[in-house]
CSV table of C-alpha atoms and ligand atoms in Angstrom, one decimal:
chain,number,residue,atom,x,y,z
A,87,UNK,CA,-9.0,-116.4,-43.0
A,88,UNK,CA,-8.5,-118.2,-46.1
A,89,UNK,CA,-4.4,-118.3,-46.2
A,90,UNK,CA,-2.6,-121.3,-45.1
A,91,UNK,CA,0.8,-121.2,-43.3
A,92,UNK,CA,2.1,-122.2,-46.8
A,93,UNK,CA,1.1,-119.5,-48.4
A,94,UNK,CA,3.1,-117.0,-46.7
A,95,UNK,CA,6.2,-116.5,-48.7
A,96,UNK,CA,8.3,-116.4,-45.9
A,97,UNK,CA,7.9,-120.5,-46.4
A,98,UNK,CA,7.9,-120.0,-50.5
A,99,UNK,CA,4.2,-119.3,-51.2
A,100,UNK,CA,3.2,-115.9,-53.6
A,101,UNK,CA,4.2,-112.7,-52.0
A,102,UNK,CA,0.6,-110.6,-51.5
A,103,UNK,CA,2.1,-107.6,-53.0
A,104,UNK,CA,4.1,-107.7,-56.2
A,105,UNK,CA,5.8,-104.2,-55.8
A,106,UNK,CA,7.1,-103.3,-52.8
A,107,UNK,CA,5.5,-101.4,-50.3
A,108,UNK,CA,7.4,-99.0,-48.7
A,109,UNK,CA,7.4,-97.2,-45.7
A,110,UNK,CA,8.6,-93.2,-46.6
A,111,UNK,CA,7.2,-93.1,-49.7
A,112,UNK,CA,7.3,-89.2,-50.7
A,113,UNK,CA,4.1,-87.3,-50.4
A,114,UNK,CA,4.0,-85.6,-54.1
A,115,UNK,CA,2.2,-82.5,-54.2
A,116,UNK,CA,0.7,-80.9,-57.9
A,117,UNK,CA,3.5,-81.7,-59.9
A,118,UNK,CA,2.3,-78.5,-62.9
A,119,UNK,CA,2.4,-76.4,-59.8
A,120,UNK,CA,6.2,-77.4,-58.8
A,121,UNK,CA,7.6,-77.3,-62.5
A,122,UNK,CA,6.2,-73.6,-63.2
A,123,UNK,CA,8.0,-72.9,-60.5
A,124,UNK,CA,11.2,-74.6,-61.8
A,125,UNK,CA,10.7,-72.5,-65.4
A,126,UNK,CA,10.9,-69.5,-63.1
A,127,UNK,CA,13.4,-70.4,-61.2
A,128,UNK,CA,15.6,-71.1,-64.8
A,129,UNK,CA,14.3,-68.2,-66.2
A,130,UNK,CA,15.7,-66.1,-63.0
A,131,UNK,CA,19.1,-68.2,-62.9
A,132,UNK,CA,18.9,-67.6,-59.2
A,133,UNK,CA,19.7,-71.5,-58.2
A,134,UNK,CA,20.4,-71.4,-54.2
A,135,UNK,CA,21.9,-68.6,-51.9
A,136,UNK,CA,18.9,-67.6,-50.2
A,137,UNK,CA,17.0,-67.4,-53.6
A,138,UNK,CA,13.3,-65.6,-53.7
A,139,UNK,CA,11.8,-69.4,-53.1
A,140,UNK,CA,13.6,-69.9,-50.0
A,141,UNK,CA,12.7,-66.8,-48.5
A,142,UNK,CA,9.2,-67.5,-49.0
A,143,UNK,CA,9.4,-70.8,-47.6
A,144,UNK,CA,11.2,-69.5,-44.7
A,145,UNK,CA,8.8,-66.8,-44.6
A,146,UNK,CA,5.7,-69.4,-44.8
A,147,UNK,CA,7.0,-71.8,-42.3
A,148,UNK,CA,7.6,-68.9,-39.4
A,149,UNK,CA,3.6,-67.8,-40.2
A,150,UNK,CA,2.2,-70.9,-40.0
A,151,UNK,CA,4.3,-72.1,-36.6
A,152,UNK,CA,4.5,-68.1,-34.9
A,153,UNK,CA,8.0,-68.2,-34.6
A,154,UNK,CA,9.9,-65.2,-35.6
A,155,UNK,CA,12.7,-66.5,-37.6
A,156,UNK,CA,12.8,-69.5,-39.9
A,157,UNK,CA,16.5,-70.5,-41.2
A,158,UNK,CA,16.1,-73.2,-44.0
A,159,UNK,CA,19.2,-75.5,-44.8
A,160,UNK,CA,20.0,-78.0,-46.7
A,161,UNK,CA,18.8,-80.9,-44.2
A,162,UNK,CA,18.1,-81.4,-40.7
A,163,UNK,CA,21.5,-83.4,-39.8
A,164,UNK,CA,23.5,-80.0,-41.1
A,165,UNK,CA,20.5,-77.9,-39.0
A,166,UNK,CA,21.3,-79.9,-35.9
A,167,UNK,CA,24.8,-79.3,-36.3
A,168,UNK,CA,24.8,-75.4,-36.5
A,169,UNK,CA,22.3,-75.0,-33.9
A,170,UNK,CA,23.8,-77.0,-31.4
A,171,UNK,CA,27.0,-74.6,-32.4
A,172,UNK,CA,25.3,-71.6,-32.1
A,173,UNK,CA,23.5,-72.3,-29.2
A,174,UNK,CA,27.3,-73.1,-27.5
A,175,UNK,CA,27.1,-76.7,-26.8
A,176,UNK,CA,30.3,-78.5,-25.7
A,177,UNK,CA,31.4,-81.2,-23.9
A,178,UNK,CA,28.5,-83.5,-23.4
A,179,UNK,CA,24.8,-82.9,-24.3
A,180,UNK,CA,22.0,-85.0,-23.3
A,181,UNK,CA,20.3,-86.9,-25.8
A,182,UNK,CA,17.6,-90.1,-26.6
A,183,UNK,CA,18.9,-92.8,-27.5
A,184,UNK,CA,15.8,-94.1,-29.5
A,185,UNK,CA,16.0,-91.9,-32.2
A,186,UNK,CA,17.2,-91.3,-35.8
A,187,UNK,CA,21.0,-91.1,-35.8
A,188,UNK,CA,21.3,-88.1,-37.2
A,189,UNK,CA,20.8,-86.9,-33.4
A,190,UNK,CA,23.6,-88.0,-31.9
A,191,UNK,CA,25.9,-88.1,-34.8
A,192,UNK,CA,25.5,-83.9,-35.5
A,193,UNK,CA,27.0,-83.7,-32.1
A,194,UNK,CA,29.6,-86.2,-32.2
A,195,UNK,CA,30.6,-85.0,-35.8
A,196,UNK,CA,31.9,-81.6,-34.1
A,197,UNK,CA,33.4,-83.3,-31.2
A,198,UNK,CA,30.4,-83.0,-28.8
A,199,UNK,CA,29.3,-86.0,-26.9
A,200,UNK,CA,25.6,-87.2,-26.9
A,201,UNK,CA,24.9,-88.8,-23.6
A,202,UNK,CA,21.9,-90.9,-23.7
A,203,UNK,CA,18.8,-91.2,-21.9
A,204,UNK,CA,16.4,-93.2,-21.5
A,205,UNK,CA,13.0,-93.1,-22.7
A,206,UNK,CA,9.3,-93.3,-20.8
A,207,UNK,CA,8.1,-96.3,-22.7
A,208,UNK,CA,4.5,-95.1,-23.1
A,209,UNK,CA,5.4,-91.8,-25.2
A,210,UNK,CA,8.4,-93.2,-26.6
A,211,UNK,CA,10.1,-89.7,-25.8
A,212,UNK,CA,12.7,-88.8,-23.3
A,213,UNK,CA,12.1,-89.6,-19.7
A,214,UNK,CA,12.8,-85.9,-17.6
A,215,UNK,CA,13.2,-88.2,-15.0
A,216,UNK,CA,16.6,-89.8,-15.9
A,217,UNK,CA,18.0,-86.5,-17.1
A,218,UNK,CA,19.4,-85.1,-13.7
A,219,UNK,CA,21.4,-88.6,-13.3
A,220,UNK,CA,23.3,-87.7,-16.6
A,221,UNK,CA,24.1,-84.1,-15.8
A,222,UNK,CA,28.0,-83.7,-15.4
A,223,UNK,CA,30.4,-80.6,-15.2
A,224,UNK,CA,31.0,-81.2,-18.6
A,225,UNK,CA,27.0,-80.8,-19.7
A,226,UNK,CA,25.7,-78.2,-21.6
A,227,UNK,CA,22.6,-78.8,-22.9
A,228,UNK,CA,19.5,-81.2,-23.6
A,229,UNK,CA,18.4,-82.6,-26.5
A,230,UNK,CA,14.7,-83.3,-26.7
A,231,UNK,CA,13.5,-85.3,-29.9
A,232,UNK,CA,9.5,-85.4,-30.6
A,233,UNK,CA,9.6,-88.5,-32.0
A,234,UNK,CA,6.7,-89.7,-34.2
A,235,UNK,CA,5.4,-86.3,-33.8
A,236,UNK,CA,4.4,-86.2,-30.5
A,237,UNK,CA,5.6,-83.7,-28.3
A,238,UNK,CA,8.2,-84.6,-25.7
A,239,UNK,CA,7.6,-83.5,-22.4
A,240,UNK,CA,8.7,-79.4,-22.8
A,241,UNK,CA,8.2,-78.2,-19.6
A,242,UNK,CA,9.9,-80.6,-17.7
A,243,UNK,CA,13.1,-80.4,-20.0
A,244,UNK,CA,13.2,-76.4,-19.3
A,245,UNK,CA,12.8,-76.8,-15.7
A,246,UNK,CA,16.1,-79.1,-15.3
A,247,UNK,CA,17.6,-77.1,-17.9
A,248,UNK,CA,16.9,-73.6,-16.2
A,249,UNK,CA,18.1,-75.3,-12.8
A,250,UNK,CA,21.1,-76.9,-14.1
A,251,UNK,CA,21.9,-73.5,-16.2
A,252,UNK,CA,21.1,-75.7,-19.8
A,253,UNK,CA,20.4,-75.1,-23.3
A,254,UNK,CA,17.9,-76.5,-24.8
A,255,UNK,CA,17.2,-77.8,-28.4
A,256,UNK,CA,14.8,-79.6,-29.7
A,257,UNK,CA,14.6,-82.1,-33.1
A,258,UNK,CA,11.1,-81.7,-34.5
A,259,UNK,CA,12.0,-83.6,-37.5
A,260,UNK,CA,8.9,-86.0,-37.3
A,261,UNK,CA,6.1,-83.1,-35.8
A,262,UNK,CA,5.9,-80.8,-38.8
A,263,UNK,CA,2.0,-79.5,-38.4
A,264,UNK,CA,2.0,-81.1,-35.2
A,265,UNK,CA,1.3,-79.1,-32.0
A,266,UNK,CA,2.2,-79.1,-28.5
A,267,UNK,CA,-0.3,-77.6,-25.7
A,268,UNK,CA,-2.4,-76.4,-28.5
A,269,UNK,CA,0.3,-74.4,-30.2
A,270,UNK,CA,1.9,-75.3,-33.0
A,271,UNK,CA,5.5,-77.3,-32.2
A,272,UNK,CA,8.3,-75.3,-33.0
A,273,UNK,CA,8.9,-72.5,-30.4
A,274,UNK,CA,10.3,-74.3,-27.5
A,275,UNK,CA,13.5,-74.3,-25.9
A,276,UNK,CA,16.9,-71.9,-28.0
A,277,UNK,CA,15.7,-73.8,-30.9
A,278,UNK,CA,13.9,-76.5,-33.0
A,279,UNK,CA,14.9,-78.3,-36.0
A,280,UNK,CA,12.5,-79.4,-38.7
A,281,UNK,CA,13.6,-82.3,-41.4
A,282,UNK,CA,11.9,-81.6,-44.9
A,283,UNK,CA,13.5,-85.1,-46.2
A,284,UNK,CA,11.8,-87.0,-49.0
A,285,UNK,CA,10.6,-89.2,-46.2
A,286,UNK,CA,8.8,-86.8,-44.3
A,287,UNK,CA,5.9,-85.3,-44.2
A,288,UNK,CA,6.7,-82.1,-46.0
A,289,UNK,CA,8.8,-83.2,-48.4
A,290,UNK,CA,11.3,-80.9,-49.8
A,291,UNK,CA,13.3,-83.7,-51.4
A,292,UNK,CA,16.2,-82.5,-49.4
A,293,UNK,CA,16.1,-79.9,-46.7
A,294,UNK,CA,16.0,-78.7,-43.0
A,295,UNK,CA,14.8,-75.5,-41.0
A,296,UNK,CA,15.9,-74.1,-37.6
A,297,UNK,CA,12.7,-72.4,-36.2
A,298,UNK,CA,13.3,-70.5,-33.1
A,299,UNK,CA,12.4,-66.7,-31.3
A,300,UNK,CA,15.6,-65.8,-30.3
A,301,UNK,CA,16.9,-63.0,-32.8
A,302,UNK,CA,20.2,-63.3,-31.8
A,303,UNK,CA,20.9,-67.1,-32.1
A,304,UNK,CA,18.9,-66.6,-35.2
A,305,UNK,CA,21.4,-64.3,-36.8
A,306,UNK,CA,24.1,-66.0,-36.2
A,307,UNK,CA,22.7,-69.4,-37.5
A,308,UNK,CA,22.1,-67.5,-40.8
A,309,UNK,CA,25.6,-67.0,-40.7
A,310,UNK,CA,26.6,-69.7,-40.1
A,311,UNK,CA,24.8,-71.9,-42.7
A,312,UNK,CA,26.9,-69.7,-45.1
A,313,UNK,CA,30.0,-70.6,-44.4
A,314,UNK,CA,30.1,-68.1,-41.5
A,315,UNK,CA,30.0,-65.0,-44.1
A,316,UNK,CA,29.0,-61.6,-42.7
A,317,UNK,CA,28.7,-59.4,-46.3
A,318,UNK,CA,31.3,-59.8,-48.9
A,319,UNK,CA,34.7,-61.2,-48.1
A,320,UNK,CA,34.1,-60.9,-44.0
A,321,UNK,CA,33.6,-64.3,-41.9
A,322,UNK,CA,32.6,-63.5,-38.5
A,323,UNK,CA,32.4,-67.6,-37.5
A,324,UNK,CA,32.9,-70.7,-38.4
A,325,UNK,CA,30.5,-72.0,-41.0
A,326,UNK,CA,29.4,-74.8,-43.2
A,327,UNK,CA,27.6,-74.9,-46.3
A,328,UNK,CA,23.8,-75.6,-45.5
A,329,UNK,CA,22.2,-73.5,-47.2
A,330,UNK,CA,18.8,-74.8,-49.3
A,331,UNK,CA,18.6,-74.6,-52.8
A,332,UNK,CA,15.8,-73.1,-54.7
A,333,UNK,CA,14.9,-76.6,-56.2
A,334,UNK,CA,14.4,-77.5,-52.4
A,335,UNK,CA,12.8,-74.6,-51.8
A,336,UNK,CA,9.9,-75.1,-54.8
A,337,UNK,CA,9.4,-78.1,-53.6
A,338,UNK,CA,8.7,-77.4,-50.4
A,339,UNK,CA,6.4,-74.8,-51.4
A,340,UNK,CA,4.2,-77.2,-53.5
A,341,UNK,CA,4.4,-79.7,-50.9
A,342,UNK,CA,2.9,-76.6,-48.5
A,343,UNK,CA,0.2,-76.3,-50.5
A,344,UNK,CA,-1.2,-79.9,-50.2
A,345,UNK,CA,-0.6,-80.7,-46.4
A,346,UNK,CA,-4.2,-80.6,-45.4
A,347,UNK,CA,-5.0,-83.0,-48.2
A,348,UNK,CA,-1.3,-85.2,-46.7
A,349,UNK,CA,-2.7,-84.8,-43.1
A,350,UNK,CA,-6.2,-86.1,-44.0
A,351,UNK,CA,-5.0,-89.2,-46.3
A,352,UNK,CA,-2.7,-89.8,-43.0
A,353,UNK,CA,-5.0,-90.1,-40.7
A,354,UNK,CA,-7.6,-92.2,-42.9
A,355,UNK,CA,-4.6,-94.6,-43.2
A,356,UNK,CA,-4.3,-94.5,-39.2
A,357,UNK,CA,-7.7,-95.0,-38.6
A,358,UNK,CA,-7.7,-97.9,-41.1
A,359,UNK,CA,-4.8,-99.8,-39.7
A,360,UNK,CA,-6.3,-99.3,-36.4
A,361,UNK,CA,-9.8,-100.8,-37.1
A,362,UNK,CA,-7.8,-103.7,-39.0
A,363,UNK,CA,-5.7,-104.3,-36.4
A,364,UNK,CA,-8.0,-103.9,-33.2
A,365,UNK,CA,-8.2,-107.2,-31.0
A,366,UNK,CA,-5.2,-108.8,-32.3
A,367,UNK,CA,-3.3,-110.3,-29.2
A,368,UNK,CA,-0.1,-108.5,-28.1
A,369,UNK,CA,-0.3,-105.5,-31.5
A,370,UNK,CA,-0.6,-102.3,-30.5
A,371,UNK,CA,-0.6,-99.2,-32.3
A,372,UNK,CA,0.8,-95.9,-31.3
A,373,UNK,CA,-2.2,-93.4,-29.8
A,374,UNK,CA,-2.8,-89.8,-30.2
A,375,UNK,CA,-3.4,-87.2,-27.4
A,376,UNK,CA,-6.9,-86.0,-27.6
A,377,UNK,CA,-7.4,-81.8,-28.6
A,378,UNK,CA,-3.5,-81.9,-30.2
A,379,UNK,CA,-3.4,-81.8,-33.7
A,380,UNK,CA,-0.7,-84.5,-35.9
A,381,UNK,CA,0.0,-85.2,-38.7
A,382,UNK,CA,-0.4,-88.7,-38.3
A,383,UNK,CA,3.1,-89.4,-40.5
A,384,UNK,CA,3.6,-92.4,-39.2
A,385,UNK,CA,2.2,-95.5,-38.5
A,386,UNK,CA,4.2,-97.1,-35.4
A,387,UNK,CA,3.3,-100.9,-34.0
A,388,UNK,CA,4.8,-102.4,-30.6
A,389,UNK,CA,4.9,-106.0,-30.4
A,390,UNK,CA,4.1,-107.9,-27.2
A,391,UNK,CA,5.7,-111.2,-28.0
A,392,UNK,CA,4.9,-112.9,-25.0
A,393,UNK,CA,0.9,-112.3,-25.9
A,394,UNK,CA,1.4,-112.3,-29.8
A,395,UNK,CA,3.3,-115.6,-30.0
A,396,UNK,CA,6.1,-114.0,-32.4
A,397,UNK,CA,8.6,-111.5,-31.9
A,398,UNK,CA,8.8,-108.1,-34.1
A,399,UNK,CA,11.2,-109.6,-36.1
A,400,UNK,CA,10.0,-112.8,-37.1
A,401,UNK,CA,6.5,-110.5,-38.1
A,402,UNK,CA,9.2,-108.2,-39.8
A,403,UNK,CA,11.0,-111.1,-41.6
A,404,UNK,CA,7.6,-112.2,-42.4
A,405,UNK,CA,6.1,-108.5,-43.8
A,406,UNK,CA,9.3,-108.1,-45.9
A,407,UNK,CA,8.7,-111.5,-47.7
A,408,UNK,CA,5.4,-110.4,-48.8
A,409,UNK,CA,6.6,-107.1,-50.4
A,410,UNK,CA,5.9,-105.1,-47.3
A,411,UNK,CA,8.6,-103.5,-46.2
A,412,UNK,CA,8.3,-102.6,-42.5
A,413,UNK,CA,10.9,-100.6,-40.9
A,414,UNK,CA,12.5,-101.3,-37.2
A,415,UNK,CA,13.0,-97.6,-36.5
A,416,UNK,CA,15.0,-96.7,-34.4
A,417,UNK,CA,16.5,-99.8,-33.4
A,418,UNK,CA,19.3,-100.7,-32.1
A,419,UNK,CA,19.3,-97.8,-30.9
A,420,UNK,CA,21.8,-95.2,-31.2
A,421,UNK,CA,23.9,-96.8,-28.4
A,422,UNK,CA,24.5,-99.6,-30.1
A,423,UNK,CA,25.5,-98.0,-33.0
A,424,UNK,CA,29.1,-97.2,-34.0
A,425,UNK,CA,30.8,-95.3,-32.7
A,426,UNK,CA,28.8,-94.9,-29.8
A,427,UNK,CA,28.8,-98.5,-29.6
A,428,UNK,CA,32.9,-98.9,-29.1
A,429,UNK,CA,32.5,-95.4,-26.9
A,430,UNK,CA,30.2,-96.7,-24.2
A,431,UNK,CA,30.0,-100.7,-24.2
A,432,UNK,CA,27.8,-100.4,-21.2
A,433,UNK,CA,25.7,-97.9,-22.3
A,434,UNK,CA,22.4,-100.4,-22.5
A,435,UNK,CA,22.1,-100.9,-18.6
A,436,UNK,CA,21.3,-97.4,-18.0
A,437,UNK,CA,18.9,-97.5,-21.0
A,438,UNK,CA,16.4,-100.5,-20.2
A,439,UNK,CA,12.9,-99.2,-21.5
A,440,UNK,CA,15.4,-98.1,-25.2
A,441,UNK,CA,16.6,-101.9,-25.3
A,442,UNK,CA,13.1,-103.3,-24.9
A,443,UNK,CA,11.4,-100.6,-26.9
A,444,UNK,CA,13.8,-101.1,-30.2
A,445,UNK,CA,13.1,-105.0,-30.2
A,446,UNK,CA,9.5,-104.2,-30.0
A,447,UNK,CA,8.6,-101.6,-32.6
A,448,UNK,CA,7.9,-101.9,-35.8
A,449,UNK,CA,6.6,-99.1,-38.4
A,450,UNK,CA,4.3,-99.6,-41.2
A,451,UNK,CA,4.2,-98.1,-45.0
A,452,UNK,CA,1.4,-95.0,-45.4
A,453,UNK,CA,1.3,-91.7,-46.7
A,454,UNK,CA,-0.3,-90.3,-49.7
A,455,UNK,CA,1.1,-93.7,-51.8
A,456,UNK,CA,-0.8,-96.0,-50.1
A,457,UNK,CA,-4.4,-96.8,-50.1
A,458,UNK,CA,-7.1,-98.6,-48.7
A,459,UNK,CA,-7.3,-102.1,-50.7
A,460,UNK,CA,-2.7,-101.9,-48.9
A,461,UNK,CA,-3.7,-101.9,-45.9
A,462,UNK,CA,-6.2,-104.2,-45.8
A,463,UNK,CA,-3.6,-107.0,-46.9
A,464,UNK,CA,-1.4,-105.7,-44.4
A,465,UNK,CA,-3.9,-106.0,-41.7
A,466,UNK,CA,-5.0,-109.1,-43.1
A,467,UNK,CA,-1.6,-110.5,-43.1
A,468,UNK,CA,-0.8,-109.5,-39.5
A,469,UNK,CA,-4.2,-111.3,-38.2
A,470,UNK,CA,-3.0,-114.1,-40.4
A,471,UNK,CA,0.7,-114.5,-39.0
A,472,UNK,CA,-0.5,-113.8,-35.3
A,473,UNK,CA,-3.5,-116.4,-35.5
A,474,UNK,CA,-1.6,-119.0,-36.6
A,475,UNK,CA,1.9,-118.0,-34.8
A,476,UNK,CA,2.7,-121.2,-33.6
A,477,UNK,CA,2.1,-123.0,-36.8
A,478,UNK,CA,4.1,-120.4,-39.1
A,479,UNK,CA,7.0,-120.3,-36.5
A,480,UNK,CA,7.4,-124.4,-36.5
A,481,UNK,CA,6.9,-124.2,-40.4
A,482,UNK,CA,9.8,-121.5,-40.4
A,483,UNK,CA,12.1,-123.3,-38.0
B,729,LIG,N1,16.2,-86.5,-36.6
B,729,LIG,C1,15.3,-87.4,-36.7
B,729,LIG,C2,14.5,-87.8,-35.5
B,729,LIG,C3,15.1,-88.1,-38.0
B,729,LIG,O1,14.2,-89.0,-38.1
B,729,LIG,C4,15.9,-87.6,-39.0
B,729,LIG,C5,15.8,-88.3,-40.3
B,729,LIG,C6,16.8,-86.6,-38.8
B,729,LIG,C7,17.0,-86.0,-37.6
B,729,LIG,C8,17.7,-86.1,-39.9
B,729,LIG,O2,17.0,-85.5,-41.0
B,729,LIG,P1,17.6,-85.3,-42.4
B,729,LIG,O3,19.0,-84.8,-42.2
B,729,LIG,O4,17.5,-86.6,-43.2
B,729,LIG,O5,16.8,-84.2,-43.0
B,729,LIG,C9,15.3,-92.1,-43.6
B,729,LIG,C10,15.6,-90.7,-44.0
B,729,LIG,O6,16.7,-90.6,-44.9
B,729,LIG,C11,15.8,-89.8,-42.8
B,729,LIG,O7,15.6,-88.5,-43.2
B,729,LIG,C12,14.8,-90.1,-41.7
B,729,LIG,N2,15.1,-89.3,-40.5
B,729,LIG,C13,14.8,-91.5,-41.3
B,729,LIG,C14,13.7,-91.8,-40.3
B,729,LIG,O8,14.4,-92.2,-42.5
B,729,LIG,P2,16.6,-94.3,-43.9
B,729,LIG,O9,18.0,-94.7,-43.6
B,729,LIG,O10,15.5,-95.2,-43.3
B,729,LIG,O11,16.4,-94.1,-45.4
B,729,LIG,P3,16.1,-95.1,-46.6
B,729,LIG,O12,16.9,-94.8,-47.8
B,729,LIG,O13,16.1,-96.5,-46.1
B,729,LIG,O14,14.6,-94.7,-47.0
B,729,LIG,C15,13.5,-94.9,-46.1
B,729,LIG,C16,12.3,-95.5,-46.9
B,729,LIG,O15,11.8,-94.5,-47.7
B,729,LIG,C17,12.6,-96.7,-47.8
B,729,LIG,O16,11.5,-97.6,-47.6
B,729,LIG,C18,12.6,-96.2,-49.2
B,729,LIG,C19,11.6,-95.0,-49.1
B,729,LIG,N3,11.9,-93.9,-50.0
B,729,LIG,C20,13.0,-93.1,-49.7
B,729,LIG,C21,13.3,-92.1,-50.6
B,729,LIG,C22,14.5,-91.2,-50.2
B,729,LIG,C23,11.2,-93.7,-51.1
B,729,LIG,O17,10.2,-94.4,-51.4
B,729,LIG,N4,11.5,-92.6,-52.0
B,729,LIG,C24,12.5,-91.8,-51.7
B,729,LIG,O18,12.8,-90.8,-52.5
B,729,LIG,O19,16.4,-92.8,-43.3
């Protein structure tokens, strides 16, 4: 490896990358597809309020995961809100606290409070077995997040919940294409909540979905997303405004129409970092169940720093210097976040494998905006700052 210690930028050589590399760059499907369906959209001047585009991405989406209904919304946060309303939860509700917080904050935001739980360290994903613990007279339901897009473990959630007398939700955000048991994620538990940010997979540059098979709930979280209107001039419930807007909606169409080409690019870019990265003491990089299909969205390291020789942050500190701009998701954790933070000062010594897991992860730019000659450098410069840790940590200090 021809780099010397001085060369990193971190001690004030050339960064390797002169425009930043970031991870969440939006996967852009054909752009002349998306903008004839902007001229009809103008042409119709039908701009949001379930417009002919969002019905036929709601339509689309409840094919392609066999659920019956599809509600699309503005974004997931504002989907996580109205389905933890509709589904009745109050009081507490049991949640992960390694997660986006958009999780907890869509209950706290109507009063509800997320209790968290910890995580099993090896799928990163709620541990069924520290949810009974947590259960209180004041519970009413379970959270379950799929984080990174694998599934979290379904079937033991239910069987507390259905013993306990539980709802169940579920925030899919990350596992859009992703599938569970063979069948596509998304028909679990009263409901499951899809995020279509910029960030994610299937980008609708805003927007949200709440998938689920319960026609009921379903109804009523239309409603709901409408400000609670039942026709003209009768509200039935409370509501908010999260409805998607056609723009939304057109996008997420043309992003449907490439995510075969997103998935494959994904996983090229998984399979490269993990070749570049194999045998590198104390890296490892998040796996993939065998017969499940992903969509390989992200790109998620854990950091050993006894057997690496530098913690996630000082590799952070030192990515970010050369233009490559890692993310520590989800740390701190949502615990240690405000205002859970003030709410539960304690909350970290029920939460052990969440306060090692958030100082150990780290998650690395792909998607359809970066290519092969990136992540070479980024392997290279991971090899580079691990096989020379002690020397680039004494030239740092
Ligand atoms: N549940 C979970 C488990 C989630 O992960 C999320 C969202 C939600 C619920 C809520 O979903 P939404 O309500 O958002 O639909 C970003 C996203 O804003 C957020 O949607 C996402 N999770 C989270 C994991 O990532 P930040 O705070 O990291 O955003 P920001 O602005 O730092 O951008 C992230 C990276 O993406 C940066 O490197 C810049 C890059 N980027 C971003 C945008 C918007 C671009 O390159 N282009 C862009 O247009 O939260």
């Amino acid at each position: 490896m021809k780099r010397s210690p001085n060369d990193l930028a971190i001690l004030g050589g050339m960064a390797a990358f002169r425009e930043p590399l970031h991870v969440g760059r939006p996967n852009i499907g054909d752009r002349e597809y998306l903008m004839a369906l902007l001229q009809d959209m103008f042409d119709r001047r039908w701009l949001t309020n379930d417009g002919p585009f969002v019905i036929e991405f709601e339509r689309r989406i409840a094919m392609m995961l066999g659920v019956r209904h599809c509600v699309a919304t503005c974004n997931a946060t504002v989907a996580l809100e109205i389905a933890a309303r509709a589904a009745g939860f109050t009081g507490e509700v049991i949640v992960p606290s390694f997660t986006f917080i958009a999780t907890a904050h869509a209950l706290q935001w109507q009063g509800i409070t997320p209790v968290f739980c910890d995580i099993d360290p090896d799928t990163h994903n709620i541990d069924p077995d520290r949810i009974e613990a947590l259960i209180t007279p004041r519970t009413s339901g379970i959270i379950g997040v799929h984080l990174w897009g694998r599934a979290c473990n379904v079937e033991a959630i239910e069987r507390i919940a259905h013993r306990y007398g539980l709802g169940v939700i579920y925030d899919a955000a990350h596992a859009f294409g992703c599938t569970h048991r063979g069948k596509p994620i998304g028909s679990a538990g009263r409901a499951e909540i899809f995020s279509f940010h910029a960030t994610k997979f299937l980008n609708a540059f805003e927007g949200g979905a709440v998938v689920t098979n319960d026609d009921e709930l379903a109804g009523k979280i239309r409603l709901m997303k409408n400000f609670g209107f039942d026709g003209v001039d009768q509200v039935v419930y409370i509501g908010t405004n999260g409805k998607m807007a056609e723009t939304s909606a057109a996008m997420g169409l043309t992003s449907l129409e490439r995510i075969d080409h997103f998935t494959a690019v994904n996983r090229e870019n998984h399979d490269r970092y993990r070749n570049g990265l194999r045998d590198i003491p104390g890296i490892s990089m998040l796996t993939y169940a065998q017969g499940e299909t992903y969509n390989y969205h992200y790109v998620v390291l854990e950091i050993n720093e006894e057997q690496a020789g530098l913690s996630r942050d000082t590799l952070c500190a030192i990515l970010r210097a050369e233009n490559v701009l890692a993310r520590r998701y989800f740390y701190p954790g949502c615990h240690r976040m405000e205002p859970y933070r003030s709410y539960f000062p304690h909350a970290g010594l029920l939460l052990p494998e969440t306060e090692r897991l958030t100082t150990r992860v780290l998650s690395l730019p792909t998607g359809t905006a970066v290519g092969t000659e990136h992540i070479e450098k980024v392997c290279e410069l991971i090899h580079f700052a691990i096989g020379h840790a002690p020397a680039v940590i004494q030239a740092m200090a």
